[in-house]
Coordinates of C-alpha atoms in Angstrom, one line a residue:
X86 CA -156.1 -99.8 48.3
X87 CA -155.7 -100.9 44.7
X88 CA -159.1 -99.6 43.3
X89 CA -162.1 -97.5 44.3
X90 CA -165.3 -96.4 42.7
X91 CA -166.8 -92.9 43.1
X92 CA -170.5 -92.9 42.8
X93 CA -171.7 -89.5 41.4
X94 CA -175.2 -88.4 42.3
X95 CA -176.1 -84.7 43.0
X96 CA -172.4 -83.7 42.5
X97 CA -171.8 -83.6 38.7
X98 CA -168.4 -82.0 38.7
X99 CA -164.8 -83.0 38.8
X100 CA -163.4 -80.1 40.8
X101 CA -163.6 -79.5 44.6
X102 CA -165.4 -82.8 45.0
X103 CA -165.0 -84.5 48.4
X104 CA -165.7 -88.1 47.5
X105 CA -163.5 -88.0 44.4
X106 CA -160.6 -86.3 46.3
X107 CA -160.7 -88.9 49.1
X108 CA -160.9 -91.8 46.6
X109 CA -158.0 -90.5 44.6
X110 CA -155.9 -90.1 47.8
X111 CA -156.8 -93.6 49.0
X112 CA -156.6 -95.7 45.8
X113 CA -154.2 -96.4 43.1
X114 CA -157.0 -96.6 40.5
X115 CA -160.3 -94.7 40.7
X116 CA -163.3 -95.5 38.6
X117 CA -166.3 -93.0 38.3
X118 CA -169.9 -94.0 37.9
X119 CA -173.4 -92.6 37.6
X120 CA -176.8 -94.4 37.7
X121 CA -179.9 -93.2 36.0
X122 CA -182.0 -94.3 38.9
X123 CA -185.2 -96.0 37.6
X124 CA -186.6 -95.9 41.2
X125 CA -186.8 -92.1 40.6
X126 CA -187.2 -91.8 36.8
X127 CA -190.1 -94.3 36.5
X128 CA -192.2 -92.2 38.8
X129 CA -191.8 -89.0 36.8
X130 CA -195.1 -88.0 35.1
X131 CA -193.6 -86.8 31.8
X132 CA -191.0 -88.2 29.5
X133 CA -189.7 -84.7 28.6
X134 CA -188.3 -83.7 32.0
X135 CA -185.9 -80.8 32.0
X136 CA -184.1 -82.1 35.0
X137 CA -183.3 -85.4 33.3
X138 CA -182.0 -83.4 30.3
X139 CA -179.9 -81.2 32.6
X140 CA -178.4 -84.3 34.2
X141 CA -177.7 -85.9 30.8
X142 CA -176.0 -82.8 29.4
X143 CA -174.0 -82.4 32.6
X144 CA -172.9 -86.0 32.5
X145 CA -171.5 -85.6 28.9
X146 CA -169.4 -82.7 30.1
X147 CA -168.2 -84.5 33.2
X148 CA -167.2 -87.5 31.1
X149 CA -165.2 -85.4 28.7
X150 CA -163.5 -83.4 31.5
X151 CA -162.5 -86.5 33.4
X152 CA -160.9 -87.8 30.3
X153 CA -159.1 -84.6 29.6
X154 CA -157.9 -84.3 33.3
X155 CA -156.5 -87.8 33.2
X156 CA -154.7 -87.3 30.0
X157 CA -153.2 -84.0 31.1
X158 CA -151.9 -85.7 34.2
X159 CA -150.2 -88.4 32.1
X160 CA -152.8 -91.1 32.8
X161 CA -155.1 -93.1 30.5
X162 CA -158.4 -91.7 29.1
X163 CA -161.0 -91.9 31.9
X164 CA -164.7 -91.0 32.1
X165 CA -168.0 -91.9 33.7
X166 CA -169.4 -95.4 33.6
X167 CA -173.2 -95.0 33.3
X168 CA -175.8 -97.5 34.3
X169 CA -179.6 -97.4 34.0
X170 CA -181.5 -99.2 36.7
X171 CA -181.8 -99.4 40.5
X172 CA -178.6 -98.4 42.2
X173 CA -179.3 -101.1 44.8
X174 CA -178.4 -103.5 42.1
X175 CA -176.2 -101.5 39.7
X176 CA -173.6 -100.2 42.2
X177 CA -172.7 -103.5 43.9
X178 CA -172.7 -105.3 40.6
X179 CA -170.4 -102.6 39.0
X180 CA -168.2 -102.5 42.0
X181 CA -167.7 -106.2 41.8
X182 CA -167.1 -106.1 38.0
X183 CA -164.4 -103.5 38.4
X184 CA -162.8 -105.2 41.4
X185 CA -162.8 -102.2 43.7
X186 CA -162.1 -102.3 47.4
X187 CA -164.4 -99.4 48.3
X188 CA -167.2 -97.2 47.0
X189 CA -167.0 -93.5 47.7
X190 CA -170.0 -91.1 47.6
X191 CA -171.0 -87.7 48.8
X192 CA -173.7 -87.6 51.5
X193 CA -177.4 -87.1 50.8
X194 CA -179.8 -86.0 53.5
X195 CA -183.1 -87.0 52.0
X196 CA -184.8 -89.9 53.9
X197 CA -185.2 -92.0 50.8
X198 CA -181.5 -91.4 49.8
X199 CA -180.3 -92.3 53.3
X200 CA -182.3 -95.6 53.2
X201 CA -180.9 -96.3 49.7
X202 CA -177.3 -95.7 50.8
X203 CA -177.7 -97.9 53.8
X204 CA -179.0 -100.7 51.7
X205 CA -176.2 -100.3 49.1
X206 CA -173.6 -100.3 51.9
X207 CA -175.2 -103.5 53.3
X208 CA -175.1 -105.2 49.9
X209 CA -171.5 -104.1 49.3
X210 CA -170.4 -105.4 52.7
X211 CA -171.9 -108.8 51.8
X212 CA -169.5 -109.1 48.9
X213 CA -166.5 -107.6 50.9
X214 CA -166.6 -104.1 49.6
X215 CA -166.6 -101.0 51.9
X216 CA -168.7 -97.9 51.5
X217 CA -167.9 -94.4 52.7
X218 CA -169.7 -91.1 52.3
X219 CA -168.5 -87.5 52.8
X220 CA -169.9 -84.0 53.3
X221 CA -169.9 -82.1 50.1
X222 CA -173.2 -80.4 49.1
X223 CA -173.4 -78.2 52.3
X224 CA -170.9 -76.2 54.3
X225 CA -171.9 -77.7 57.6
X226 CA -173.9 -80.9 58.2
X227 CA -174.9 -83.3 60.9
X228 CA -174.1 -82.0 64.4
X229 CA -171.6 -79.4 63.3
X230 CA -173.9 -76.4 64.1
X231 CA -175.8 -76.9 67.3
X232 CA -177.3 -74.8 70.1
X233 CA -175.4 -74.3 73.4
X234 CA -177.5 -77.1 74.8
X235 CA -176.1 -79.4 72.0
X236 CA -179.5 -79.6 70.2
X237 CA -180.3 -78.8 66.5
X238 CA -181.6 -75.3 65.9
X239 CA -185.2 -74.7 65.1
X240 CA -184.9 -70.9 64.4
X241 CA -182.8 -69.7 61.5
X242 CA -181.2 -66.4 62.9
X243 CA -179.3 -68.0 65.8
X244 CA -178.4 -70.9 63.5
X245 CA -177.0 -68.4 60.9
X246 CA -175.0 -66.6 63.6
X247 CA -173.3 -69.8 64.7
X248 CA -172.9 -70.9 61.1
X249 CA -171.1 -67.6 60.2
X250 CA -169.0 -67.8 63.4
X251 CA -167.7 -71.2 62.4
X252 CA -167.1 -70.3 58.8
X253 CA -163.3 -70.3 58.2
X254 CA -160.7 -71.1 55.6
X255 CA -160.7 -74.8 56.5
X256 CA -164.4 -75.2 55.7
X257 CA -164.1 -73.2 52.5
X258 CA -160.8 -74.7 51.1
X259 CA -161.4 -76.6 47.8
X260 CA -160.4 -80.2 47.4
X261 CA -157.4 -80.4 45.0
X262 CA -158.4 -82.9 42.4
X263 CA -156.0 -82.2 39.6
X264 CA -152.8 -83.2 41.4
X265 CA -154.1 -86.8 41.7
X266 CA -155.9 -87.0 38.3
X267 CA -153.3 -89.6 37.0
X268 CA -155.0 -92.1 39.2
X269 CA -158.3 -91.9 37.3
X270 CA -158.9 -95.4 35.9
X271 CA -159.3 -96.0 32.2
X272 CA -162.9 -96.1 31.1
X273 CA -163.9 -99.7 30.3
X274 CA -163.9 -100.6 26.6
X275 CA -167.3 -99.9 25.0
X276 CA -168.7 -97.9 28.0
X277 CA -170.7 -95.0 26.6
X278 CA -173.3 -92.6 28.0
X279 CA -176.7 -93.7 26.7
X280 CA -178.7 -91.2 24.8
X281 CA -181.8 -89.7 26.4
X282 CA -184.0 -91.9 24.1
X283 CA -182.2 -95.0 25.4
X284 CA -183.5 -94.3 28.9
X285 CA -187.0 -93.4 27.7
X286 CA -186.8 -89.6 27.7
X287 CA -187.0 -86.8 25.1
X288 CA -184.6 -83.8 25.0
X289 CA -185.6 -80.3 26.3
X290 CA -184.0 -77.2 24.9
X291 CA -182.5 -75.8 28.1
X292 CA -180.6 -73.0 26.4
X293 CA -183.9 -71.5 25.3
X294 CA -184.8 -71.4 29.0
X295 CA -181.5 -69.5 29.8
X296 CA -180.3 -72.6 31.7
X297 CA -176.8 -73.5 30.6
X298 CA -175.8 -77.0 31.7
X299 CA -172.8 -78.7 33.3
X300 CA -169.8 -77.2 35.0
X301 CA -169.2 -74.7 32.3
X302 CA -172.9 -73.5 32.6
X303 CA -172.5 -73.2 36.3
X304 CA -169.3 -71.1 35.9
X305 CA -171.0 -69.0 33.3
X306 CA -173.8 -68.1 35.6
X307 CA -171.5 -67.6 38.6
X308 CA -169.4 -65.2 36.7
X309 CA -172.5 -63.3 35.6
X310 CA -173.7 -63.1 39.2
X311 CA -170.3 -61.9 40.4
X312 CA -170.9 -58.7 38.4
X313 CA -174.3 -58.2 40.1
X314 CA -173.7 -59.5 43.7
X315 CA -173.2 -56.0 45.2
X316 CA -176.8 -55.1 44.3
X317 CA -178.2 -58.5 45.4
X318 CA -179.9 -57.3 48.6
X319 CA -181.6 -54.4 46.8
X320 CA -182.7 -56.2 43.6
X321 CA -183.4 -59.8 44.8
X322 CA -187.1 -59.1 45.7
X323 CA -188.2 -57.8 42.3
X324 CA -189.2 -60.6 39.9
X325 CA -188.8 -58.5 36.8
X326 CA -185.1 -57.7 37.6
X327 CA -182.3 -60.1 37.2
X328 CA -181.2 -59.7 40.8
X329 CA -180.8 -63.3 42.0
X330 CA -177.9 -65.7 41.3
X331 CA -179.8 -68.0 39.0
X332 CA -177.6 -70.8 40.3
X333 CA -180.2 -72.9 42.1
X334 CA -180.3 -75.7 39.6
X335 CA -176.5 -75.9 39.5
X336 CA -176.5 -76.1 43.3
X337 CA -179.1 -78.8 43.2
X338 CA -177.1 -81.0 40.9
X339 CA -173.7 -80.0 42.1
X340 CA -172.2 -78.6 38.9
X341 CA -171.0 -75.8 41.1
X342 CA -169.3 -76.1 44.5
X343 CA -171.0 -74.7 47.6
X344 CA -167.5 -74.0 49.1
X345 CA -166.5 -72.0 46.0
X346 CA -169.7 -69.9 46.2
X347 CA -169.5 -69.3 50.0
X348 CA -165.8 -68.5 49.8
X349 CA -166.4 -65.9 47.1
X350 CA -169.2 -64.2 49.1
X351 CA -167.2 -64.3 52.4
X352 CA -164.2 -62.7 50.7
X353 CA -166.3 -60.1 48.8
X354 CA -168.2 -58.8 51.8
X355 CA -170.5 -55.9 51.7
X356 CA -174.3 -55.8 51.9
X357 CA -175.1 -57.8 48.8
X358 CA -172.6 -60.6 49.3
X359 CA -173.4 -60.9 53.0
X360 CA -177.1 -61.2 52.2
X361 CA -176.4 -63.9 49.7
X362 CA -174.1 -65.7 52.2
X363 CA -177.1 -65.8 54.5
X364 CA -179.2 -67.4 51.8
X365 CA -176.5 -70.2 51.5
X366 CA -176.8 -70.6 55.2
X367 CA -180.6 -71.0 54.8
X368 CA -179.9 -73.9 52.4
X369 CA -177.7 -75.6 55.0
X370 CA -180.4 -74.9 57.6
X371 CA -183.1 -76.7 55.7
X372 CA -180.8 -79.7 54.9
X373 CA -180.0 -79.9 58.7
X374 CA -183.8 -79.8 59.5
X375 CA -184.5 -82.6 57.1
X376 CA -181.6 -84.7 58.4
X377 CA -182.7 -84.4 62.0
X378 CA -186.5 -84.4 61.4
X379 CA -187.3 -86.6 58.4
X380 CA -190.9 -86.6 59.6
X381 CA -191.3 -83.1 58.0
X382 CA -191.6 -84.7 54.6
X383 CA -195.2 -85.6 55.4
X384 CA -195.9 -83.7 58.6
X385 CA -195.7 -80.2 60.0
X386 CA -192.5 -79.3 61.7
X387 CA -194.6 -78.0 64.5
X388 CA -196.8 -81.1 65.3
X389 CA -199.8 -79.1 66.6
X390 CA -200.3 -77.8 63.1
X391 CA -201.0 -81.3 61.8
X392 CA -204.4 -80.7 63.3
X393 CA -205.3 -77.8 60.9
X394 CA -208.4 -78.7 58.9
X395 CA -207.4 -77.5 55.4
X396 CA -210.2 -76.7 52.9
X397 CA -211.1 -79.5 50.4
X398 CA -211.4 -77.2 47.4
X399 CA -210.2 -79.0 44.3
X400 CA -211.6 -76.3 42.0
X401 CA -209.6 -73.6 43.7
X402 CA -206.4 -75.7 43.7
X403 CA -206.9 -76.3 40.0
X404 CA -207.3 -72.6 39.4
X405 CA -204.1 -71.9 41.3
X406 CA -202.2 -74.7 39.6
X407 CA -203.4 -73.8 36.1
X408 CA -202.6 -70.1 36.4
X409 CA -206.2 -68.9 36.3
X410 CA -206.7 -67.6 39.9
X411 CA -207.5 -64.1 38.5
X412 CA -204.7 -62.6 40.6
X413 CA -202.2 -61.4 38.0
X414 CA -199.0 -61.8 40.0
X415 CA -199.9 -65.3 41.2
X416 CA -200.9 -66.4 37.6
X417 CA -197.7 -64.9 36.1
X418 CA -195.7 -66.8 38.6
X419 CA -197.4 -70.1 37.8
X420 CA -197.0 -69.5 34.1
X421 CA -193.3 -68.9 34.7
X422 CA -193.0 -72.2 36.5
X423 CA -194.9 -74.2 33.8
X424 CA -193.1 -72.6 30.8
X425 CA -189.5 -72.6 32.2
X426 CA -189.3 -74.9 35.3
X427 CA -188.2 -71.9 37.3
X428 CA -189.9 -69.4 39.6
X429 CA -188.4 -66.4 41.2
X430 CA -187.9 -66.8 44.9
X431 CA -190.2 -63.9 45.9
X432 CA -192.9 -65.4 43.7
X433 CA -192.5 -68.7 45.4
X434 CA -193.4 -67.0 48.6
X435 CA -196.3 -65.2 47.0
X436 CA -197.9 -68.2 45.5
X437 CA -197.4 -70.4 48.5
X438 CA -198.8 -67.8 50.8
X439 CA -201.8 -67.3 48.5
X440 CA -202.5 -71.1 48.3
X441 CA -202.3 -71.7 52.0
X442 CA -203.4 -68.4 53.6
X443 CA -205.9 -67.1 51.1
X444 CA -207.3 -70.3 49.6
X445 CA -206.9 -72.4 52.8
X446 CA -205.4 -75.3 50.9
X447 CA -202.9 -77.8 52.3
X448 CA -199.3 -76.8 51.8
X449 CA -198.5 -80.4 50.8
X450 CA -200.5 -80.1 47.6
X451 CA -198.5 -77.0 46.6
X452 CA -195.2 -78.6 47.6
X453 CA -195.9 -81.7 45.4
X454 CA -196.8 -79.5 42.4
X455 CA -193.5 -77.6 42.8
X456 CA -191.7 -81.0 43.2
X457 CA -193.0 -82.1 39.8
X458 CA -192.2 -78.9 38.0
X459 CA -189.1 -77.2 39.4
X460 CA -185.8 -77.6 37.7
X461 CA -184.1 -76.9 41.0
X462 CA -186.4 -79.1 43.0
X463 CA -184.7 -80.0 46.3
X464 CA -186.7 -81.7 49.0
X465 CA -185.2 -79.9 51.9
X466 CA -185.5 -76.4 50.5
X467 CA -189.0 -77.0 48.9
X468 CA -190.4 -78.5 52.1
X469 CA -188.8 -75.8 54.3
X470 CA -190.0 -73.0 52.1
X471 CA -193.6 -74.3 51.9
X472 CA -193.8 -74.9 55.6
X473 CA -192.4 -71.5 56.3
X474 CA -195.0 -69.9 54.1
X475 CA -197.8 -72.0 55.6
X476 CA -196.6 -71.2 59.2
X477 CA -196.4 -74.9 60.0
X478 CA -192.6 -74.9 59.9
X479 CA -189.6 -73.7 61.8
X480 CA -189.0 -70.0 62.2
X481 CA -192.4 -69.3 60.4

């Protein structure tokens, strides 16, 4: 085809990128775009949101790197065309303006995202433009990992065993972007990335929170973790120790590649790397659960637990939320969340268990609070973790 458009979402990198690779292989000229989605942004409670700042900084780096890649390959200066609005309107309009034959994107498994993509595809088809999506943010998706009966798993350990058995070089091979970079289209004249203020947000100092942004930030943290991964199993459960990877926000926004991370862990081997590889499998597992059971967003994975009569105790929920429960570890965890947008994974288990099992409060209230505060908020992992802690979920 003559031209294609790659719609970046939670995949803000230009290496080992499935949709970008397939577009570059298929089209003579490839444009890149990102939409600051007002359907999401307008619902945020605060105008200084660390996640929006992370996305903005990562977009600036992506834009610069796409330009450098294209120039190195002998092409024209490329970059990201950024729009601010609803993607239902922005993507079809931009695709038509650029005269592309197809829009390429990486797959998203959240129910709202699936609905969005179907509607975008429908509107594109109405103007004669095709839409294609690809697996990128997980190692396995859809029906790639099933029970012997051909059903989705509901217990993690047997899922992980099949996941590991199917893990091979093919699944972990990176997509070679650089060799096709000359096909990156020139950035339209006058196209610039709006400042945060232009989309109604204030900057947040992410470096002060030890959260470097973009592809370079992801690589920085990954290299740091490579030096510590052998101790991961021993140190990961201690919140005062830097034992975890600290890559969760980069995984959430795709500034690192899941294939790159899984390939390193699989090659490294040993107790620490194998334990971390299992955590990456957990991430796939929760995405699979969400894709097959979108009802878990509002309901218990095990339907009988929708009948639990949770306590209506707003004063206790407020004490938990405001870090004044009187339990030092719980309150420290909540302060960490509020001050940094991050909470150590062991503390997430502690505070979720405390809210649901000790205070008897509905897991959905805690999940929504995390959703508003976490830098690495991911619906599948957040929902799965909260339902696991509350014993309403799979493998609880």
